[in-house]
Short mmCIF file of C-alpha atoms and ligand atoms in Angstrom, two decimals:
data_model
loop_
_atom_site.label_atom_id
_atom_site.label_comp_id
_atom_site.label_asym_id
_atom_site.label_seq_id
_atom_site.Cartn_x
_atom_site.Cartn_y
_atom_site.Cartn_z
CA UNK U 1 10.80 34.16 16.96
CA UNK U 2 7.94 34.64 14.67
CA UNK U 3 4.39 34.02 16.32
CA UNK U 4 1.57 32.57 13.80
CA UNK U 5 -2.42 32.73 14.32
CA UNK U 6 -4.15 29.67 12.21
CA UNK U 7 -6.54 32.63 10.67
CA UNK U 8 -3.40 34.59 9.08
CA UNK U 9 -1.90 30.61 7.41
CA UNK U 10 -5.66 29.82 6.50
CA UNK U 11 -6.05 33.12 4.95
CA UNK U 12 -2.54 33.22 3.10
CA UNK U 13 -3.23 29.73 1.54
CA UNK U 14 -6.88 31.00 1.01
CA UNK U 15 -5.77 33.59 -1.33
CA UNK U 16 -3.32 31.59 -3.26
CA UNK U 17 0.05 32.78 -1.40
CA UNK U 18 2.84 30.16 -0.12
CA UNK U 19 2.47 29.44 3.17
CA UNK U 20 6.05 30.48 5.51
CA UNK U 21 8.30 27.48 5.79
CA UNK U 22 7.68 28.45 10.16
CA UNK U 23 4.08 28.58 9.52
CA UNK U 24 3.87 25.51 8.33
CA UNK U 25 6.15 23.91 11.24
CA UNK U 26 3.78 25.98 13.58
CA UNK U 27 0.54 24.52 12.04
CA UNK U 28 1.71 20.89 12.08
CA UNK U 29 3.10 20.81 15.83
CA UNK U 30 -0.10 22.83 16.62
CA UNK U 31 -2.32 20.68 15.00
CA UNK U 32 -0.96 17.31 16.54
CA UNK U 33 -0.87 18.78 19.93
CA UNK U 34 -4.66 19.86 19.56
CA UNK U 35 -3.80 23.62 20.06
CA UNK U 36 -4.92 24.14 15.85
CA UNK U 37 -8.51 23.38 16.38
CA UNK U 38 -9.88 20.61 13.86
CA UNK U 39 -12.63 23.63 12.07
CA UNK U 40 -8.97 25.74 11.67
CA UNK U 41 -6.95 22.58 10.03
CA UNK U 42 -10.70 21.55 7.73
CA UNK U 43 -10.59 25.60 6.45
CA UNK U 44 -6.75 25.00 5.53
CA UNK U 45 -7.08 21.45 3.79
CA UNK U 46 -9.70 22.82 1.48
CA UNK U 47 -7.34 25.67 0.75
CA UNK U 48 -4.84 23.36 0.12
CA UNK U 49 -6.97 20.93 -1.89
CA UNK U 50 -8.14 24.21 -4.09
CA UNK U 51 -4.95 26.43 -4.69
CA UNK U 52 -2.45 23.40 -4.31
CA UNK U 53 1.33 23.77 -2.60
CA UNK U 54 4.36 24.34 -4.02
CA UNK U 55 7.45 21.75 -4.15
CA UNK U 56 9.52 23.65 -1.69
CA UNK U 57 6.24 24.09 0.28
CA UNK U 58 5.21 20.37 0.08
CA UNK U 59 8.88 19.18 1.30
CA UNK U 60 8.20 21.40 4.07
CA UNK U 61 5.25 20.16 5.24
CA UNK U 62 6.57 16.68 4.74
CA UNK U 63 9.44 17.28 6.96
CA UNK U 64 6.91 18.89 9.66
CA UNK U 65 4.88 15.56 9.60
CA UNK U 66 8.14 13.33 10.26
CA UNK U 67 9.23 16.08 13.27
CA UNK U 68 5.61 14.83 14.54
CA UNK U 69 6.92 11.84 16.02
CA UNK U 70 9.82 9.34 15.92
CA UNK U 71 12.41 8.93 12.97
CA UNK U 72 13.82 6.03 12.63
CA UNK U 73 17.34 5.49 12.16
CA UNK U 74 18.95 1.83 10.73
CA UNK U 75 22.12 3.60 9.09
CA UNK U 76 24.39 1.86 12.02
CA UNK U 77 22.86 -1.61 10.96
CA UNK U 78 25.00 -4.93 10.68
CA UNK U 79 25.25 -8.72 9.93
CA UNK U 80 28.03 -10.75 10.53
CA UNK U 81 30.11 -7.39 10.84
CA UNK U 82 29.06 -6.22 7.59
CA UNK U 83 27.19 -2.69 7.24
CA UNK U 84 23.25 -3.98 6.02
CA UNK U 85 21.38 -1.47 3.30
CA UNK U 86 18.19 -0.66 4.34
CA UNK U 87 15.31 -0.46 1.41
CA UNK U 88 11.70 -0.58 1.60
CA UNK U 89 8.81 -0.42 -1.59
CA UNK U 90 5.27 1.22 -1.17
CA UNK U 91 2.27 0.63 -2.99
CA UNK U 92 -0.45 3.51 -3.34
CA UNK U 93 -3.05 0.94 -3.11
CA UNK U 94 -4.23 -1.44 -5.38
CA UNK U 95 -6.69 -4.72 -5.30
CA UNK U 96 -5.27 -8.41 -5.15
CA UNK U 97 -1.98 -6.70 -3.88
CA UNK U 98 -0.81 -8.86 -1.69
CA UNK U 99 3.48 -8.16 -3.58
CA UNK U 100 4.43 -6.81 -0.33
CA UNK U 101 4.44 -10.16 1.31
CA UNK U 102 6.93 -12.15 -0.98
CA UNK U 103 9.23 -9.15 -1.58
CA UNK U 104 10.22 -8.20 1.22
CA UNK U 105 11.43 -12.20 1.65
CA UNK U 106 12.88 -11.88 -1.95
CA UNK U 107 14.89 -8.89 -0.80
CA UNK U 108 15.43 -10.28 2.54
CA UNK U 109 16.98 -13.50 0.84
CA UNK U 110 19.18 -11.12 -1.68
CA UNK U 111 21.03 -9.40 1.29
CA UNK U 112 19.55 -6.04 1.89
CA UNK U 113 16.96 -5.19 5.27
CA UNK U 114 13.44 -4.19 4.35
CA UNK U 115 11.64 -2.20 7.15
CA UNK U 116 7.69 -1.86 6.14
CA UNK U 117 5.93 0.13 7.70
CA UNK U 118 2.49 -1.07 6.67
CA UNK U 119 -0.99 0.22 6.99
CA UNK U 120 -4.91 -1.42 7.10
CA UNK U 121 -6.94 -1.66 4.49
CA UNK U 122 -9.74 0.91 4.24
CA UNK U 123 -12.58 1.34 2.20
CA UNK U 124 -12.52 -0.63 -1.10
CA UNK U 125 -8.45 -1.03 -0.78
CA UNK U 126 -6.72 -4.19 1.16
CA UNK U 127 -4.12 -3.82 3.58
CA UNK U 128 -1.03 -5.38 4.47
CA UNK U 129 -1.34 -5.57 8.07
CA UNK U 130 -4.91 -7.12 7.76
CA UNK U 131 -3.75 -9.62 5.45
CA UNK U 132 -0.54 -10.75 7.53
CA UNK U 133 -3.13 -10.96 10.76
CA UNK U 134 -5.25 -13.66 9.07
CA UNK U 135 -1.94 -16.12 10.02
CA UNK U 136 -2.32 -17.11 13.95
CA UNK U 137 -0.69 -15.41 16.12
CA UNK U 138 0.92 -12.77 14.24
CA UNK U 139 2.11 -9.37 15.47
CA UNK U 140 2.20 -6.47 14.00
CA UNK U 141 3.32 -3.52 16.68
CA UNK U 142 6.67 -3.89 17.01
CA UNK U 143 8.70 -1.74 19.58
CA UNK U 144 11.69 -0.25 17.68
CA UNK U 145 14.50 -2.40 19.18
CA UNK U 146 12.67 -5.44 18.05
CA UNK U 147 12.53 -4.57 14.87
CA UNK U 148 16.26 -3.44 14.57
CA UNK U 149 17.06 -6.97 15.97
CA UNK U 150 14.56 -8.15 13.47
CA UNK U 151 15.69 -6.45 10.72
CA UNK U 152 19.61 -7.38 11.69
CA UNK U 153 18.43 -11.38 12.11
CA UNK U 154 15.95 -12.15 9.61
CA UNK U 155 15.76 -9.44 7.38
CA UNK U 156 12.73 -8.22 7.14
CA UNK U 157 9.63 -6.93 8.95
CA UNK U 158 6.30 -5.86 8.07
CA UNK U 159 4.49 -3.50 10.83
CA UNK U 160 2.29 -0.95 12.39
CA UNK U 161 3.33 2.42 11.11
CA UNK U 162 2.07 3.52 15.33
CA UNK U 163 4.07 6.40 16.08
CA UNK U 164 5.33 6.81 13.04
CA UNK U 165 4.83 10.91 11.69
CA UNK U 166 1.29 11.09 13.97
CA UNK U 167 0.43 14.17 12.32
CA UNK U 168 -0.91 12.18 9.30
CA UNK U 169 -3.20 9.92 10.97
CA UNK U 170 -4.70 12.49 12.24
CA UNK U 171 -4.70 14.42 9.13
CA UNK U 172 -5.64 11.49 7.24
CA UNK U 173 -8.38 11.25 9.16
CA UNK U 174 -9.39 14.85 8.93
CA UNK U 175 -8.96 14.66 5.41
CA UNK U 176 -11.73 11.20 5.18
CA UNK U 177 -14.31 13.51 6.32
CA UNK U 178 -13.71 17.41 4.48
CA UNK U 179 -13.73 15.68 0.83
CA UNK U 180 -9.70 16.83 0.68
CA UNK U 181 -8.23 13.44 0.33
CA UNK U 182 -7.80 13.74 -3.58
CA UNK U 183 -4.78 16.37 -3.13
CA UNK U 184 -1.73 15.30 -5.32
CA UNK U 185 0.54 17.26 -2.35
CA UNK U 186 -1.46 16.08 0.68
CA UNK U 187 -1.74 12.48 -0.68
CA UNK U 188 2.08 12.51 -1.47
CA UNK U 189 3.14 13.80 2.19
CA UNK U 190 1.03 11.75 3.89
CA UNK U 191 2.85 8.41 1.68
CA UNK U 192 5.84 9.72 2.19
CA UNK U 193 6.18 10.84 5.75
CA UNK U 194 5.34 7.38 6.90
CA UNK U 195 7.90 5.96 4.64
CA UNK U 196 10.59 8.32 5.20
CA UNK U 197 10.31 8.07 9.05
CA UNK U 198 10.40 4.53 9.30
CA UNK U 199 14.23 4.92 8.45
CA UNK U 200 15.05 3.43 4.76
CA UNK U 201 17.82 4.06 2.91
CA UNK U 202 16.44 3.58 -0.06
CA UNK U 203 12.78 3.57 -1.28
CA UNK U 204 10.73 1.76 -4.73
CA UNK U 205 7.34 3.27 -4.87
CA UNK U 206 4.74 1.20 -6.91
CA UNK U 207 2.10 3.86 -7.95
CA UNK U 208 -0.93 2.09 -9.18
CA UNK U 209 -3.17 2.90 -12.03
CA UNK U 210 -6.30 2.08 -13.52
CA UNK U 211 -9.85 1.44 -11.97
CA UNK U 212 -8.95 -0.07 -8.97
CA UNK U 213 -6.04 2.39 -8.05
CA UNK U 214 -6.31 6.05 -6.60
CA UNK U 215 -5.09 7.37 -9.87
CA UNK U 216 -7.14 6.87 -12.94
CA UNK U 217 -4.81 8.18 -15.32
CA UNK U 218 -1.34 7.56 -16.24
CA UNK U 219 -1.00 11.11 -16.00
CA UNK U 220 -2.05 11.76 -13.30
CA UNK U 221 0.13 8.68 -11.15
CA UNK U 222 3.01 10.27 -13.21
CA UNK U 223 2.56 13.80 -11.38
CA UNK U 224 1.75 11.82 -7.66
CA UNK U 225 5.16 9.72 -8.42
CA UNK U 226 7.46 12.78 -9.71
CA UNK U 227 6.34 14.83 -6.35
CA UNK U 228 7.11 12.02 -4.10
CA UNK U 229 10.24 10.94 -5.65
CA UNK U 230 10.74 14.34 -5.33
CA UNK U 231 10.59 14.24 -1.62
CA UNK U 232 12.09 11.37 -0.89
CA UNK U 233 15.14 12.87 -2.94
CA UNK U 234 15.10 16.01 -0.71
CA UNK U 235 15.15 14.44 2.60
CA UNK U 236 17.73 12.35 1.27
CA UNK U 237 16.28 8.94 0.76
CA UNK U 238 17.11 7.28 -2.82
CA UNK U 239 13.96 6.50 -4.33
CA UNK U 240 12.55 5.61 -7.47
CA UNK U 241 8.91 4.96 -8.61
CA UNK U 242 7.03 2.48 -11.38
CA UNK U 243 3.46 3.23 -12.55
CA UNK U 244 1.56 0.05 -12.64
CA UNK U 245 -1.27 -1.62 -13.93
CA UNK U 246 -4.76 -1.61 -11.74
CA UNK U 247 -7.48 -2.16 -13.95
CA UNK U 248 -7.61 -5.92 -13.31
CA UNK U 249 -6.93 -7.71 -10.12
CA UNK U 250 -3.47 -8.99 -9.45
CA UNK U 251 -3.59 -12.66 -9.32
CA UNK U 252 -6.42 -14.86 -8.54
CA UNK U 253 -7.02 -14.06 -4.97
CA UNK U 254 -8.75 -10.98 -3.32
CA UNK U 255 -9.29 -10.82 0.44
CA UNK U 256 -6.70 -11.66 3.30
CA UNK U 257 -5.76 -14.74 4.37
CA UNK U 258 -6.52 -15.63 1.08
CA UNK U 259 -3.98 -13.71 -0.45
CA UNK U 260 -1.69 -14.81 2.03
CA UNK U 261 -2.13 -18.71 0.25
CA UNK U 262 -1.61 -16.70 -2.91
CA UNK U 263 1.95 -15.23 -1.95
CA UNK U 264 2.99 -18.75 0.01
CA UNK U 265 2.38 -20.31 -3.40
CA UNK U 266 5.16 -17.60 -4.94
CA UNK U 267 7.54 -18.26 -2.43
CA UNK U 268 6.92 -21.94 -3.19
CA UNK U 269 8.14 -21.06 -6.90
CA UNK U 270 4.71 -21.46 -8.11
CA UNK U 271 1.58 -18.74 -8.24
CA UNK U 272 0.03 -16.42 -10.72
CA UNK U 273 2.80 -15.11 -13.65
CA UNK U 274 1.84 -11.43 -12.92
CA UNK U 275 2.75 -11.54 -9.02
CA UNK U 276 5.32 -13.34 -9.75
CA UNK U 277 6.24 -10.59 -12.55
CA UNK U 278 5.70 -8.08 -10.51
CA UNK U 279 7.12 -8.77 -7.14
CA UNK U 280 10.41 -9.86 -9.15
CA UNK U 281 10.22 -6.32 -11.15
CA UNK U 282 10.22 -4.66 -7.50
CA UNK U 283 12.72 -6.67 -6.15
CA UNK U 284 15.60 -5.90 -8.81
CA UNK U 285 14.62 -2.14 -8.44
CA UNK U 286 14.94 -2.05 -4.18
CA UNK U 287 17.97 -3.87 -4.92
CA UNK U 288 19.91 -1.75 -7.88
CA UNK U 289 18.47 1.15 -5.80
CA UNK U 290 20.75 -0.23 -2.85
CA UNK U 291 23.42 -0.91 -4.51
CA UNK U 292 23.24 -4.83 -4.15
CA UNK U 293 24.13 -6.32 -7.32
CA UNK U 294 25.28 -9.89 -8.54
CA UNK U 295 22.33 -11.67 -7.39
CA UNK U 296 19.25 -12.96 -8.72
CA UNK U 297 15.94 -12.88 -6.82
CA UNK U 298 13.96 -15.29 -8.86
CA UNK U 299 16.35 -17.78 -7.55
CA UNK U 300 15.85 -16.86 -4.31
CA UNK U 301 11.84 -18.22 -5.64
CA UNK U 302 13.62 -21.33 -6.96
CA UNK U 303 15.88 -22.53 -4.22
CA UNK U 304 13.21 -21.61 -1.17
CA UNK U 305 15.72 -18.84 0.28
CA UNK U 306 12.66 -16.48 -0.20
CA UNK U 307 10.37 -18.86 1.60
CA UNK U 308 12.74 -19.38 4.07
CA UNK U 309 12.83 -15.62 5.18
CA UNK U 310 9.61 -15.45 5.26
CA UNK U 311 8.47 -18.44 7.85
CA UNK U 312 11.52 -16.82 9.96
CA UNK U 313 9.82 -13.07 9.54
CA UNK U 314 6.50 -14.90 10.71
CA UNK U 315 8.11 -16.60 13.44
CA UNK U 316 10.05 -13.66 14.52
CA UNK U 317 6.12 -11.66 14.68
CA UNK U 318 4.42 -14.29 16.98
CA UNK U 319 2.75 -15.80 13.91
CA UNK U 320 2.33 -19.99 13.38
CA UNK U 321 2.08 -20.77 9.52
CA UNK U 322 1.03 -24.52 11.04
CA UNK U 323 -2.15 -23.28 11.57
CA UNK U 324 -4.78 -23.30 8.91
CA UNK U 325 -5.24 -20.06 7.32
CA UNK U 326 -8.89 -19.51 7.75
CA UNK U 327 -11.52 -19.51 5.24
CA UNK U 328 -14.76 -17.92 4.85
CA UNK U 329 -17.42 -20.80 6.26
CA UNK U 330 -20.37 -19.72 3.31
CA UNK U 331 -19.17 -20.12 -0.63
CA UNK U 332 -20.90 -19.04 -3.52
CA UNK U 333 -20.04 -19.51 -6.72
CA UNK U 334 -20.56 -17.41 -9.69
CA UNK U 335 -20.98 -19.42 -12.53
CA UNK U 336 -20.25 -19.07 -16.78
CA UNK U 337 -23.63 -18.50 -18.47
CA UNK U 338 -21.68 -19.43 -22.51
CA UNK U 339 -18.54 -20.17 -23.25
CA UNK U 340 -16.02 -18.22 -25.22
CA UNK U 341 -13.36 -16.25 -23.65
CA UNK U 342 -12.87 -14.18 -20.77
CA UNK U 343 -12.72 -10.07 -20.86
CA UNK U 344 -11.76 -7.93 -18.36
CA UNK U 345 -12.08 -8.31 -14.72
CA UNK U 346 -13.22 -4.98 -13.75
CA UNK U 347 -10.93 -4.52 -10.29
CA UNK U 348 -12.81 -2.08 -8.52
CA UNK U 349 -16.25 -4.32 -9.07
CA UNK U 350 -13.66 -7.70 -7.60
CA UNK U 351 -13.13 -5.20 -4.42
CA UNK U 352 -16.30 -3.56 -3.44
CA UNK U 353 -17.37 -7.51 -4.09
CA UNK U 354 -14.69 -8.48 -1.51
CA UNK U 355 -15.09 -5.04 0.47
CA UNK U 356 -19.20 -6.18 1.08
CA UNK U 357 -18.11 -9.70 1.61
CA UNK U 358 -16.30 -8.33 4.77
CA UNK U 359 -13.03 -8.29 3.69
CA UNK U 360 -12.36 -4.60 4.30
CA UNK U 361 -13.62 -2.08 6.79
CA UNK U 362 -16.19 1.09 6.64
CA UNK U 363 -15.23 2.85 9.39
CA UNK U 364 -11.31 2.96 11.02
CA UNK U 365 -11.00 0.46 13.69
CA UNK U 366 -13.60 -1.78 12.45
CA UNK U 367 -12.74 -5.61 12.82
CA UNK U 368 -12.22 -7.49 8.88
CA UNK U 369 -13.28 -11.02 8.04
CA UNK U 370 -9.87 -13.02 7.54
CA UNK U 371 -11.56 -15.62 5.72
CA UNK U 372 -13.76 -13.13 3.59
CA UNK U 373 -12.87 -12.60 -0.23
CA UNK U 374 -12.97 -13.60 -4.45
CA UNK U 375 -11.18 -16.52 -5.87
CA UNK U 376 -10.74 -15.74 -9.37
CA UNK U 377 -10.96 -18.84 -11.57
CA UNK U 378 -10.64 -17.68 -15.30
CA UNK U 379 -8.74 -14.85 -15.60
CA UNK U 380 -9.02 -11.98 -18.74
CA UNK U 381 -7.84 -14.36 -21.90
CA UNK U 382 -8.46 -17.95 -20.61
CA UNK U 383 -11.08 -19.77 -22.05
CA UNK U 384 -14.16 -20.46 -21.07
CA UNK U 385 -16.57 -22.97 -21.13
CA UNK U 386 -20.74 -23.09 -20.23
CA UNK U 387 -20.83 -23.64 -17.16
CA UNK U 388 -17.00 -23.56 -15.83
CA UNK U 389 -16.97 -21.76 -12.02
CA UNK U 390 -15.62 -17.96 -13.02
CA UNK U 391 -15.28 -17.10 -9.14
CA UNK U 392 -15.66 -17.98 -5.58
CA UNK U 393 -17.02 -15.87 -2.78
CA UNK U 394 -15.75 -16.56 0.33
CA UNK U 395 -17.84 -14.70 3.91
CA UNK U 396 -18.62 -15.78 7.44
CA UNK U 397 -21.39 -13.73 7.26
CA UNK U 398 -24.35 -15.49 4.11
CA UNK U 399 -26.31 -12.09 4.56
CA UNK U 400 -23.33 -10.03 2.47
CA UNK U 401 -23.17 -12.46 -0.09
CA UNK U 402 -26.24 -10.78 -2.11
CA UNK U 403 -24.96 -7.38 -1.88
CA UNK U 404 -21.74 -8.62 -3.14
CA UNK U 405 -22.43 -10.57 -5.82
CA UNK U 406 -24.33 -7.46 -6.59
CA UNK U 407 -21.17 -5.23 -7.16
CA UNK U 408 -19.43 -8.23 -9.00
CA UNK U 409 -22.50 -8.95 -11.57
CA UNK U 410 -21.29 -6.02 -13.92
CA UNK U 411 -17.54 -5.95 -13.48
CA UNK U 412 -16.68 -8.97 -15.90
CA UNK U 413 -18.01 -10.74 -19.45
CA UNK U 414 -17.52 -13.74 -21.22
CA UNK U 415 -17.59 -12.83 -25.07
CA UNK U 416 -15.84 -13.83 -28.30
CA UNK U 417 -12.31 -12.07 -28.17
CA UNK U 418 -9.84 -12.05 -25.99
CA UNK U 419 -9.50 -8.37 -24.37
CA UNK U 420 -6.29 -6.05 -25.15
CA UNK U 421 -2.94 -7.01 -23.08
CA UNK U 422 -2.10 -4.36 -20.81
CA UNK U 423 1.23 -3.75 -19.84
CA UNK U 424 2.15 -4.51 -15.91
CA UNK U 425 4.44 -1.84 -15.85
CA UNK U 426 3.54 1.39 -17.62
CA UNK U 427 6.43 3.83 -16.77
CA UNK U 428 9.22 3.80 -14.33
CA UNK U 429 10.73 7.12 -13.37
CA UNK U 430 14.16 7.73 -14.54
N1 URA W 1 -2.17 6.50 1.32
C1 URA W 1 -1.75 7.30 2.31
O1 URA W 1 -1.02 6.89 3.20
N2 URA W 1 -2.14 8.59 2.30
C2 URA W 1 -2.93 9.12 1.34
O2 URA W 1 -3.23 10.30 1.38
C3 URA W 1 -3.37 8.25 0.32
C4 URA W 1 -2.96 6.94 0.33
#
């Protein structure tokens, strides 16, 4: 057997060579175990982040981060006799993205099993598991045999990605701090280790793009999405990827519990066009991607199927959708100065708005504000008249509504024209 010394890897990558397919098994076991000290794994991320790694060499290292823990496995699955297809959609982040919540009922309700592995929002991005703990009671570490009796019941379940490939939180976290985060390879093995170890079939990745996304450029998301279709391909799960609109925020709520009103008013058949759009969009690609076929999901919308799967996913996690969701107890509003029509909604300013209103977290492990967020009242196109109510800040805490309206003051305008349609979708992958 080959032996390996961390100085040797850091120096190969260093000077722009591949790093050994063992080496890289070596480095990842190391690492998670602590015997790869965290100065030895900081000198090889920034070699990484500045010469880059190769396909074969990211798949590697992909496959390395699953070994690091448990791989789930739902191919043995059933209903009523009948085998169930497993497929799951991830989103690289985006603001006012609360899509996961109805899909995974939509899909539910259409006859496949979604397992989501889900993370926490940091920083100026939401996450799923925060908003799905703003409804009482609800549970979100889920021991695996739960979840396969979940997932053979009701269909669905949205949790804790815990022991799932351990060598990216760690990483991850390694990453935060040594300014290598923005690595197309790192960012796309760290997705897709998670993804591909929580046991899918099949897999719909919604890149995002635009000023509230990781990737500013089409380009750029196109590269991200290739390489991680890529690897989803080689460790032979079926996946497929759309590039997606971020510049403005999806639908009129940003926050948690919040957006949880938001996607209980799609499953009701109501709720913004473009979550509604969008979620639908997903929901016929996880479903031609597992071969299910003859079924619509926006009737699942119509005839409360969708909702239905959801209360029963909520029920099944501890949670009790007869509480009240909570709701921030300060409110500002923000106010139209003229009237005329309304531009873009800058999505990064609606977040860091959000983020300061306690919404999000600075630091891991840091408890969120359920009730904290932005109501969006008039959104890009609608009119407006002097004086109408543009937004609502919502925050337990009045201090942070300054700083907040701060970050949302230059992030929107009210002018004479109605700003440029973008396109929801930009590009799907063939
Ligand atoms: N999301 C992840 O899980 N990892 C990254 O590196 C970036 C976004």
């Amino acid at each position: 057997m080959t032996s390996f010394d961390a100085p040797t890897l850091i120096a190969t990558k260093r000077d722009g060579h591949r790093l050994p397919d063992a080496g890289i098994d070596w480095l990842i076991e190391g690492y998670t175990a602590g015997l790869v000290a965290e100065e030895q794994m900081s000198a090889l991320l920034m070699a990484i982040y500045l010469r880059g790694m190769d396909a074969a060499e990211t798949v590697r290292w992909t496959s390395a981060m699953i070994a690091s823990g448990e791989r789930m496995d739902f191919t043995d699955l059933r209903r009523d006799g009948k085998p169930l297809k497993t497929v799951d959609k991830h989103s690289t982040g985006g603001v006012g993205d609360k899509i996961t919540l109805p899909l995974v009922a939509v899909v539910a309700a259409c006859g496949a099993a979604v397992p989501s592995a889900s993370g926490r929002g940091l920083g100026h991005t939401g996450g799923t598991l925060d908003k799905l703990e703003s409804i009482a009671g609800f549970e979100v570490a889920l021991s695996t045999a739960r979840l396969r009796e979940q997932l053979a019941g009701v269909g669905a379940a949205v949790f804790a990605a815990g022991a799932l490939a351990p060598a990216d939180a760690k990483l991850y976290a390694l990453r935060d701090v040594t300014a290598t985060v923005e690595s197309l390879p790192l960012i796309a093995s760290s997705v897709m280790s998670k993804k591909l170890a929580e046991g899918t079939a099949a897999l719909v990745l919604d890149v995002k793009v635009g000023s509230g996304a990781f990737m500013r450029s089409a380009e750029q998301a196109g590269e991200l999405a290739q390489m991680m279709v890529g690897l989803g391909a080689a460790h032979g799960v079926a996946t497929r990827a759309l590039l997606t609109e971020m510049s403005t925020p999806l639908g009129c709520a940003v926050g948690n519990a919040i957006e949880v009103a938001e996607a209980l008013e799609v499953l009701a058949g109501g709720g913004p066009d473009d979550v509604v759009a969008l979620t639908l969009r997903l929901a016929q690609e996880m479903l031609t991607l597992a071969g299910i076929d003859g079924v619509d999901p926006a009737q699942t919308l119509r005839d409360g199927t969708a909702m239905d799967r959801f209360t029963a996913m909520v029920a099944a996690q501890g949670g009790d959708l007869g509480v009240p969701l909570p709701v921030g107890a300060c409110t500002e509003t923000v106010t139209a100065q003229r009237g005329g029509v309304m531009g873009d909604i800058d999505a990064m300013a609606v977040a860091l708005a959000a983020w300061r209103l306690g919404a999000g977290r600075s630091r891991p492990g840091e408890r969120v504000q359920h009730g904290a967020g932005v109501r969006i009242h008039r959104r890009p196109g609608d009119p407006v008249a002097a004086g109408d109510t543009l937004f609502t800040l919502y925050t337990d805490t009045p201090e942070r509504t300054a700083p907040a309206l701060a970050e949302l003051g230059g992030g929107y305008c009210v002018g004479d024209t109605p700003p440029q349609p973008r396109p929801l979708i930009i590009e799907a992958t063939p």
